[in-house]
Short mmCIF file of C-alpha atoms and ligand atoms in Angstrom, two decimals:
data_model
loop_
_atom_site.label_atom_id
_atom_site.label_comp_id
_atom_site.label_asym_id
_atom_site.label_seq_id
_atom_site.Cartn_x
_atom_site.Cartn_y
_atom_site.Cartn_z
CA UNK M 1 31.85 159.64 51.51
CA UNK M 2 33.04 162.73 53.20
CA UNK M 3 32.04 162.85 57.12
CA UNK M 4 30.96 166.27 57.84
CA UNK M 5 30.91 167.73 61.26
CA UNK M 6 30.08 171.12 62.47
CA UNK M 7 32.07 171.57 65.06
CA UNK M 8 30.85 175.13 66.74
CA UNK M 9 27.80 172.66 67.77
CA UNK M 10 29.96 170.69 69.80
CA UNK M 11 32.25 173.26 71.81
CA UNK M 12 30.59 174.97 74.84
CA UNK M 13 28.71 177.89 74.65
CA UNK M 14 31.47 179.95 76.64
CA UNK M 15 34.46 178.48 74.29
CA UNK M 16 32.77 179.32 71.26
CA UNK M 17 32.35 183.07 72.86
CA UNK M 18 36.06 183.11 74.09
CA UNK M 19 38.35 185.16 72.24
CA UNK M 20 41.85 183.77 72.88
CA UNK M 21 44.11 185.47 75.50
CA UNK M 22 46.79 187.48 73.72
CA UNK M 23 50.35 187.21 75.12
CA UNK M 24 53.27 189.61 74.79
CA UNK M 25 55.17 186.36 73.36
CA UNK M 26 52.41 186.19 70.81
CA UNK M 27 52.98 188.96 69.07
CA UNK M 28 56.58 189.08 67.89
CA UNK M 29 57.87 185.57 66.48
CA UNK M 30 60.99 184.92 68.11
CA UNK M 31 63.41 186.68 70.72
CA UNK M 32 67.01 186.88 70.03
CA UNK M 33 66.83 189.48 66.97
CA UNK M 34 68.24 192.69 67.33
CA UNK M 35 64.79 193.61 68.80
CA UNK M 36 64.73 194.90 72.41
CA UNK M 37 61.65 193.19 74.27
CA UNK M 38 60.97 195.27 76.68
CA UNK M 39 56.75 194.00 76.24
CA UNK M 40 56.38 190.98 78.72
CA UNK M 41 58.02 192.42 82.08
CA UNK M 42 60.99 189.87 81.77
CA UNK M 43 64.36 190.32 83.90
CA UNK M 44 66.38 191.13 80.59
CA UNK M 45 69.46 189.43 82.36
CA UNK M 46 70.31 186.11 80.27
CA UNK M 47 69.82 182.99 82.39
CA UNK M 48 68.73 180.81 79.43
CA UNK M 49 65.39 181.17 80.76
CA UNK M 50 64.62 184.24 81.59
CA UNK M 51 62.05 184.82 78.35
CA UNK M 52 58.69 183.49 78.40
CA UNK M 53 58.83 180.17 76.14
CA UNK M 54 56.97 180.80 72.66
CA UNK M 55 53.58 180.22 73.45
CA UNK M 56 53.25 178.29 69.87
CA UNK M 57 56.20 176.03 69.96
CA UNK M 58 56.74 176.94 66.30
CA UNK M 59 60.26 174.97 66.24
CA UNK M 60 59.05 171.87 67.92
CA UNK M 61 56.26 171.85 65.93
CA UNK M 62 57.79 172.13 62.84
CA UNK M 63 60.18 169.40 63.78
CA UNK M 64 57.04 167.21 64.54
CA UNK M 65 55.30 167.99 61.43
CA UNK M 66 58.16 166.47 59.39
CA UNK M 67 58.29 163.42 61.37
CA UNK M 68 54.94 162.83 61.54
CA UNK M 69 53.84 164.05 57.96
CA UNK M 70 51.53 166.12 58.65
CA UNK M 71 51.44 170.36 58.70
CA UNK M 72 51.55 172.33 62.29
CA UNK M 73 48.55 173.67 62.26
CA UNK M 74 47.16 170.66 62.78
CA UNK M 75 49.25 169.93 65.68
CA UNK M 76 48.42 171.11 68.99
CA UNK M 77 51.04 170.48 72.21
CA UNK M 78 50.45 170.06 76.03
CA UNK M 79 52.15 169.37 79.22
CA UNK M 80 51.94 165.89 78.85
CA UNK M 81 48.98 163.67 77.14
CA UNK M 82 47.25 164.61 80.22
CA UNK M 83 46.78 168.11 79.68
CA UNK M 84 45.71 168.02 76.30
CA UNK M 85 43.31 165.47 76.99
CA UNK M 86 41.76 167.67 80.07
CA UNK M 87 41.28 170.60 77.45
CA UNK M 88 39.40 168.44 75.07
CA UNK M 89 37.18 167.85 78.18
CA UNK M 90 37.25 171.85 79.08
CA UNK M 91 36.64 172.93 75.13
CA UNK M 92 33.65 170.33 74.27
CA UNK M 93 31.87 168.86 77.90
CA UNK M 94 29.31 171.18 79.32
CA UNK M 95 30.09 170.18 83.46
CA UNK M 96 26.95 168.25 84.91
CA UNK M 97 25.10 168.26 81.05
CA UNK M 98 27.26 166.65 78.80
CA UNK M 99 28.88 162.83 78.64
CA UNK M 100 31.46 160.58 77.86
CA UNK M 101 32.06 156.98 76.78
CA UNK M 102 35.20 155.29 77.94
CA UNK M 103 35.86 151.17 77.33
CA UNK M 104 37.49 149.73 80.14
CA UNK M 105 39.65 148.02 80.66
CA UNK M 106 41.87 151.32 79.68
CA UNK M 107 43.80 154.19 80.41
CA UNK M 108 42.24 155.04 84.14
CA UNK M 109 43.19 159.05 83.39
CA UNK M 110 39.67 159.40 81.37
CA UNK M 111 37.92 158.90 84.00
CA UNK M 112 39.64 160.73 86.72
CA UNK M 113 39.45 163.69 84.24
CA UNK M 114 35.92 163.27 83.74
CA UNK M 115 35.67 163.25 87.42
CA UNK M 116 37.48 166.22 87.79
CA UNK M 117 35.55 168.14 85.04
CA UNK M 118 32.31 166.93 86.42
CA UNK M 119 31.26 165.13 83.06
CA UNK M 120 29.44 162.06 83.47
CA UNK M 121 31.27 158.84 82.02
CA UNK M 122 29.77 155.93 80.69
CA UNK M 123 31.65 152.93 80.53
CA UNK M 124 31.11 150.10 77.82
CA UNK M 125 33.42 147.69 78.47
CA UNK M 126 35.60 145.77 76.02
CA UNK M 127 34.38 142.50 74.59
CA UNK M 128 36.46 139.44 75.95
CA UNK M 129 38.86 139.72 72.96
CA UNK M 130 39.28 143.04 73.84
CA UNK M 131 38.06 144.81 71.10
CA UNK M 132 35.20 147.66 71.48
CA UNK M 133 31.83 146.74 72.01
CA UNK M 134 30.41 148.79 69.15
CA UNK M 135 26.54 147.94 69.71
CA UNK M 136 26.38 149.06 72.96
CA UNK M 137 28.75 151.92 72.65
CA UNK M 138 25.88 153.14 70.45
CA UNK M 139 23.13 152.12 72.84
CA UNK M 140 24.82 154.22 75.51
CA UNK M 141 25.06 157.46 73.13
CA UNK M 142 22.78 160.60 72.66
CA UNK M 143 22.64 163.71 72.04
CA UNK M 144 25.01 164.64 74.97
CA UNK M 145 28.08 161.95 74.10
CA UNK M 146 30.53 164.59 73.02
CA UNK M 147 33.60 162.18 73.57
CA UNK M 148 34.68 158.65 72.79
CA UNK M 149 37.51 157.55 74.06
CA UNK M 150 39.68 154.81 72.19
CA UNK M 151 42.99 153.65 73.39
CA UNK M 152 45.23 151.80 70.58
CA UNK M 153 47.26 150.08 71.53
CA UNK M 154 45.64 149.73 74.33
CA UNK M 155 47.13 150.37 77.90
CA UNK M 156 46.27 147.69 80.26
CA UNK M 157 45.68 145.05 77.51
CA UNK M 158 48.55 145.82 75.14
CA UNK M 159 46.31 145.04 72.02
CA UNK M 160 45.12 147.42 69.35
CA UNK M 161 41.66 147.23 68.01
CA UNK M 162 40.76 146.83 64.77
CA UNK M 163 40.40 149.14 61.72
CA UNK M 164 37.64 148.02 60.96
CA UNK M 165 36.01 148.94 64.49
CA UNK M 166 38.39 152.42 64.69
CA UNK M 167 36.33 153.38 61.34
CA UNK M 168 32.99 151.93 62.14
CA UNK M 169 33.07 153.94 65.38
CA UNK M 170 34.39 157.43 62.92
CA UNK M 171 31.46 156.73 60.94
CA UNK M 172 28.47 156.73 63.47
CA UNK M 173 30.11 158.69 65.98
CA UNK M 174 28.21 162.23 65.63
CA UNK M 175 30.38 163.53 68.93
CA UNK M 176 34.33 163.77 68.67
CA UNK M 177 36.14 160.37 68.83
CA UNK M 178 39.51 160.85 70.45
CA UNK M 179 42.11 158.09 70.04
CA UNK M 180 45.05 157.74 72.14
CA UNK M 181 48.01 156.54 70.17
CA UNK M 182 50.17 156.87 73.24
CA UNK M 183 52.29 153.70 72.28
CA UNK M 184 51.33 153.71 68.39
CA UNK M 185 55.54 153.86 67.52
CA UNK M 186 55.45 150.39 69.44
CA UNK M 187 52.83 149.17 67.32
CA UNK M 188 52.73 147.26 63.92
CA UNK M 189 49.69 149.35 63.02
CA UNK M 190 50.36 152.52 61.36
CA UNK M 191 48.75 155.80 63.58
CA UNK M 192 45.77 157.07 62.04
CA UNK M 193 46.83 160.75 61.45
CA UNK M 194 46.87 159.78 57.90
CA UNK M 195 43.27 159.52 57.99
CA UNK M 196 42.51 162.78 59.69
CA UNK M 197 41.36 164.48 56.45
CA UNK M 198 38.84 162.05 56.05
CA UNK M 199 37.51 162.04 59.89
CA UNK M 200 37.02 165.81 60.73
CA UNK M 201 35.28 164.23 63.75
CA UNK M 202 38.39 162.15 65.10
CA UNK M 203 41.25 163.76 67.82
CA UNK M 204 44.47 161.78 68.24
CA UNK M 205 46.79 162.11 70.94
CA UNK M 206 50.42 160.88 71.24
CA UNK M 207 53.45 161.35 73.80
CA UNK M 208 57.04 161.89 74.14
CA UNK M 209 56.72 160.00 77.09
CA UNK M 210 56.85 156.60 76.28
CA UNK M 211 58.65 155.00 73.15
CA UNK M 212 60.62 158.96 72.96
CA UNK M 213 61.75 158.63 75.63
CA UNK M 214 60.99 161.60 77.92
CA UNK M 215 58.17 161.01 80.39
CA UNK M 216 60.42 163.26 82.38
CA UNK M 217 59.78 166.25 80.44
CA UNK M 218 56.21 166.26 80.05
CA UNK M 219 55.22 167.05 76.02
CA UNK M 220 51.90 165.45 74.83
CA UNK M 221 50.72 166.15 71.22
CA UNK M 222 47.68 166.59 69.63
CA UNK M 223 46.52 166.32 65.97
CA UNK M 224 43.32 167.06 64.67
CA UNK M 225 41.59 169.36 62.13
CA UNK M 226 42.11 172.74 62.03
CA UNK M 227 39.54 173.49 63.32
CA UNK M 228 39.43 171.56 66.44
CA UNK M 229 43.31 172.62 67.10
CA UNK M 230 41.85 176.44 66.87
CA UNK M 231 39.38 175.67 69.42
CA UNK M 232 42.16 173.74 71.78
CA UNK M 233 44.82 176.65 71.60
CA UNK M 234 41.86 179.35 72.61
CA UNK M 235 41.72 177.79 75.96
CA UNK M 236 44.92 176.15 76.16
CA UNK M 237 47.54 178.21 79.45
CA UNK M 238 49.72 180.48 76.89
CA UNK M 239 53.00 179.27 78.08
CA UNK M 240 51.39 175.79 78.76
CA UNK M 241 54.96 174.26 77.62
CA UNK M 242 57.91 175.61 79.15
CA UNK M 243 61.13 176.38 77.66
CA UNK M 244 63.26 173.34 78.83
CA UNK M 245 60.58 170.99 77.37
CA UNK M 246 60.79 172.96 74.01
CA UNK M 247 64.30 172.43 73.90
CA UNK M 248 65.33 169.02 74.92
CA UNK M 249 62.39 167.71 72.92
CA UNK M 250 63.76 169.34 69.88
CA UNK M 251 66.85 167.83 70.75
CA UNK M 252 66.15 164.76 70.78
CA UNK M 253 63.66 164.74 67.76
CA UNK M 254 66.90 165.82 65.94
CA UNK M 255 68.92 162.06 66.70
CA UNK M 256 65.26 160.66 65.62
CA UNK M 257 66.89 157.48 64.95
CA UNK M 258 68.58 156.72 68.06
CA UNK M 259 64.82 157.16 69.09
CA UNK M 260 64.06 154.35 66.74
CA UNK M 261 66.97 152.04 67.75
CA UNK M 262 65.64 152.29 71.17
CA UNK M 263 62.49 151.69 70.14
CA UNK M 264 63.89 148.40 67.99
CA UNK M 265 66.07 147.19 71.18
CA UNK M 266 62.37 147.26 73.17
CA UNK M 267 60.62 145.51 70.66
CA UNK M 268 62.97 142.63 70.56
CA UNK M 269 63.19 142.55 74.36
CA UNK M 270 59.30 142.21 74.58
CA UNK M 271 59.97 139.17 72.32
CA UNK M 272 62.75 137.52 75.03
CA UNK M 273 60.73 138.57 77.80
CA UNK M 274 57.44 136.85 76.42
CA UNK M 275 58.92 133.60 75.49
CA UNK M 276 60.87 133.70 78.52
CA UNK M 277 57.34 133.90 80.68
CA UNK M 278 56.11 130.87 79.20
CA UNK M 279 58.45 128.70 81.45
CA UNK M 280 57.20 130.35 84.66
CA UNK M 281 55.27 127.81 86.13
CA UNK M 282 52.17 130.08 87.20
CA UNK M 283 51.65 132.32 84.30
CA UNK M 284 48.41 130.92 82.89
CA UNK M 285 48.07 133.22 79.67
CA UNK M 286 50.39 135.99 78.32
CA UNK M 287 48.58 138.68 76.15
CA UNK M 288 49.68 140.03 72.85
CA UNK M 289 51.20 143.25 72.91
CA UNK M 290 51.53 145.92 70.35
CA UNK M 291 53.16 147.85 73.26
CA UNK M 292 56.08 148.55 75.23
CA UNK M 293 54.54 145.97 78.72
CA UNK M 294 53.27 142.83 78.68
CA UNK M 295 49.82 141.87 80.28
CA UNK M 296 50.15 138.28 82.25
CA UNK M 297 47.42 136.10 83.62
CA UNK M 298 48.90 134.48 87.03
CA UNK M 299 47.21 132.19 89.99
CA UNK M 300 47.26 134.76 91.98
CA UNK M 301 47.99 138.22 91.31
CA UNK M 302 48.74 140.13 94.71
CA UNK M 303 50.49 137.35 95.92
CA UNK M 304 52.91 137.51 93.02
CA UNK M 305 53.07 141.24 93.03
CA UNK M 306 53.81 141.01 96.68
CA UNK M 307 56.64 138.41 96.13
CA UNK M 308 58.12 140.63 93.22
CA UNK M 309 57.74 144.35 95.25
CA UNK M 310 59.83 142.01 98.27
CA UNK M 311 62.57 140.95 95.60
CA UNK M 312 63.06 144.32 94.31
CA UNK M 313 60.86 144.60 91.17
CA UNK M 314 57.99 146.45 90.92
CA UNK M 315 55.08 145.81 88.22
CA UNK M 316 51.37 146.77 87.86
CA UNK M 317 49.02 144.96 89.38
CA UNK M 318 46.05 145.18 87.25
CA UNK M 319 43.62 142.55 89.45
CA UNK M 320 40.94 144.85 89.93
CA UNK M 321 40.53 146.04 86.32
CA UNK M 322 37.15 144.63 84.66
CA UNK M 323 38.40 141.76 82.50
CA UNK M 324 41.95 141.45 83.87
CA UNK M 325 41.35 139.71 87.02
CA UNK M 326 44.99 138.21 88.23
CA UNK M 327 46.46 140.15 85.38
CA UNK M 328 50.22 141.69 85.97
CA UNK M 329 51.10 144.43 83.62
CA UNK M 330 55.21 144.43 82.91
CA UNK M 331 56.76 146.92 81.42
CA UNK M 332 59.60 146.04 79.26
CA UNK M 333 62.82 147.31 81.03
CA UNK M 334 66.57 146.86 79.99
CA UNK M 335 68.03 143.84 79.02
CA UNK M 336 69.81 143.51 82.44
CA UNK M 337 66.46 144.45 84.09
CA UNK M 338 64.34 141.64 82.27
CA UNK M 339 67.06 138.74 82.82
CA UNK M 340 66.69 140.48 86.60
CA UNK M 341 62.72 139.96 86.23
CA UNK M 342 62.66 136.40 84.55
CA UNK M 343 65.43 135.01 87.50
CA UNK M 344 62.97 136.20 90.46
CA UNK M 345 59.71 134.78 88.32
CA UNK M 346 61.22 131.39 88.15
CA UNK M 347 62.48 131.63 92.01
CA UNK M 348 59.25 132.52 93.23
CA UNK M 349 57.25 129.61 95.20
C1 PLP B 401 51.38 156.64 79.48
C2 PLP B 401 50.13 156.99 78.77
C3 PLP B 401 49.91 158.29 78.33
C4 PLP B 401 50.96 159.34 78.55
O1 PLP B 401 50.52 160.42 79.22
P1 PLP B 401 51.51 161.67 79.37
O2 PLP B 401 50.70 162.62 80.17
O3 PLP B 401 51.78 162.18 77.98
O4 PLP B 401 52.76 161.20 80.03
C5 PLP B 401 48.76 158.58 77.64
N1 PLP B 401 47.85 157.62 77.39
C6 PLP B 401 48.04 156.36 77.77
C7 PLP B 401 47.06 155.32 77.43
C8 PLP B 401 49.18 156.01 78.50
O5 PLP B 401 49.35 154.74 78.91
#
């Protein structure tokens, strides 16, 4: 059965009234034809960046949408994961009315945007497999939930959740369920944008920033329905992703599978790295990961952070998350780097 959603119920009042700002950029595809712009007060003096960026990222997009099998206007990018996710809050959460679910232990930007948009969060946290909760995610719903936010793989835990509980939240969600795929090319599971067409209700998000490569650059993506992408680029900064970022990303989309070899080198490091933790005398329980870190269970957790930050290496430590007490999130680094990380583990005392 089809889900069907009516989205203009769900954006605010004043989004659904906005009619997008119009930029000088807009209106003509592309600079560099025998044109003469003389629309958007630019210095006409070439510097390689002295035109506004294209407010669409038509190339980049159309780059993505071959990679990721899916057309542009469904795609939707941002400076960074973090953006886009803030104008999911701005389009669809009515400040001091509307809510949010998040499942901790996650991503902690949900709730510092959340904070900052003055939407109230609920959190329903994870059971102790780390899977969500789904009978009281529902028990913590109404009318108001507009979001629910899914992380998978998930960033502290480094699992994903299951299908079955990705769909069975889909299904009775009535609000928008936005799932963050930030390390999904990490992941054995495939991403869910194939399923979009049959979840009008469900946002995904993705990253250059982690398995791409480019956290540097800032470029977060979104893909949803049409619909939902219309209602993102009305309030979305025009020039929200500058021209530098356009470029190198398309650059490096081009040599997509030195992107995957890197991503192949990772995976097989995260293999070393975890049986390599099993000698060190004080790790009590190494999670699985679907990701590009490793969550560890230790004696004591500051102490052992402490120790590493004094040797040189510096880690997350995730103590004070719900669920992860004495838990040490590792990222997995070079080759060199995780040798470097094993030696001062088995040194410490
Ligand atoms: C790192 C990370 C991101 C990336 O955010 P950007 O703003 O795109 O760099 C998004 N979500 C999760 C869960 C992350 O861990």
């Amino acid at each position: 059965m089809e889900k069907i959603i009516d989205i203009n119920k769900l954006v605010r009042p004043n989004v659904l009234a906005l009619k997008a700002y119009s930029s000088a950029r807009d209106e003509y595809t592309s600079v560099g034809s025998k044109m003469i712009f003389l629309d958007a007060n630019e210095n006409p003096n070439e510097t390689g960046v002295n035109r506004y960026p294209d407010p669409q990222q038509r190339k980049l997009k159309a780059k993505l949408s071959e990679i990721k099998n899916i057309p542009t206007k469904n795609i939707l990018l941002g400076n960074g994961s973090d953006e886009v996710l803030d104008l999911i809050y701005r389009a669809f959460c009515e400040p001091g009315l509307d809510n949010i679910i998040t499942l901790p232990p996650t991503y902690g930007m949900y709730n510092v945007l959340a904070g900052i948009n003055n939407v109230e969060s609920r959190e329903v946290l994870l059971t102790e497999d780390f899977e969500p909760n789904i009978e009281e995610i529902f028990k913590n719903v109404d009318s108001n939930t507009k979001l629910i936010f899914l992380c998978s793989p998930n960033n502290p835990t480094g699992n994903s959740f299951s299908r079955d509980n990705i769909a069975e939240i889909l299904e009775k969600s009535e609000g928008l369920v936005v799932l963050d795929e930030a390390y999904i090319d990490f992941s054995e599971q495939v991403s869910w944008i194939e399923e979009l067409d049959k979840y009008p209700n469900l946002i995904i998000t993705q990253t250059l920033s982690k398995a791409y490569g480019m956290a540097g650059i800032r470029l977060g993506i979104c893909y949803a329905s049409e619909e939902i992408i219309a209602v993102l680029n009305k309030i979305k900064p025009p020039y929200n992703v500058n021209e530098l970022t356009q470029n190198r990303a398309q650059y490096r989309l081009q040599n997509i599978s030195e992107v995957n070899s890197e991503i192949a080198d990772i995976l097989s490091q995260r293999e070393v790295l975890s049986k390599a933790l099993l000698e060190v005398i004080f790790i009590e329980k190494i999670y699985r990961s679907d990701a590009n870190f490793v969550l560890v269970k230790v004696d004591d957790a500051l102490k052992r952070y402490d120790q590493l930050l004094n040797k040189g290496v510096v880690i997350r430590n995730r103590t004070n998350q719900p669920l992860c007490e004495n838990t040490l999130r590792l990222t997995i680094g070079t080759k060199e780097e995780n040798l470097k990380l094993i030696e001062v583990l088995k040194s410490l005392d």
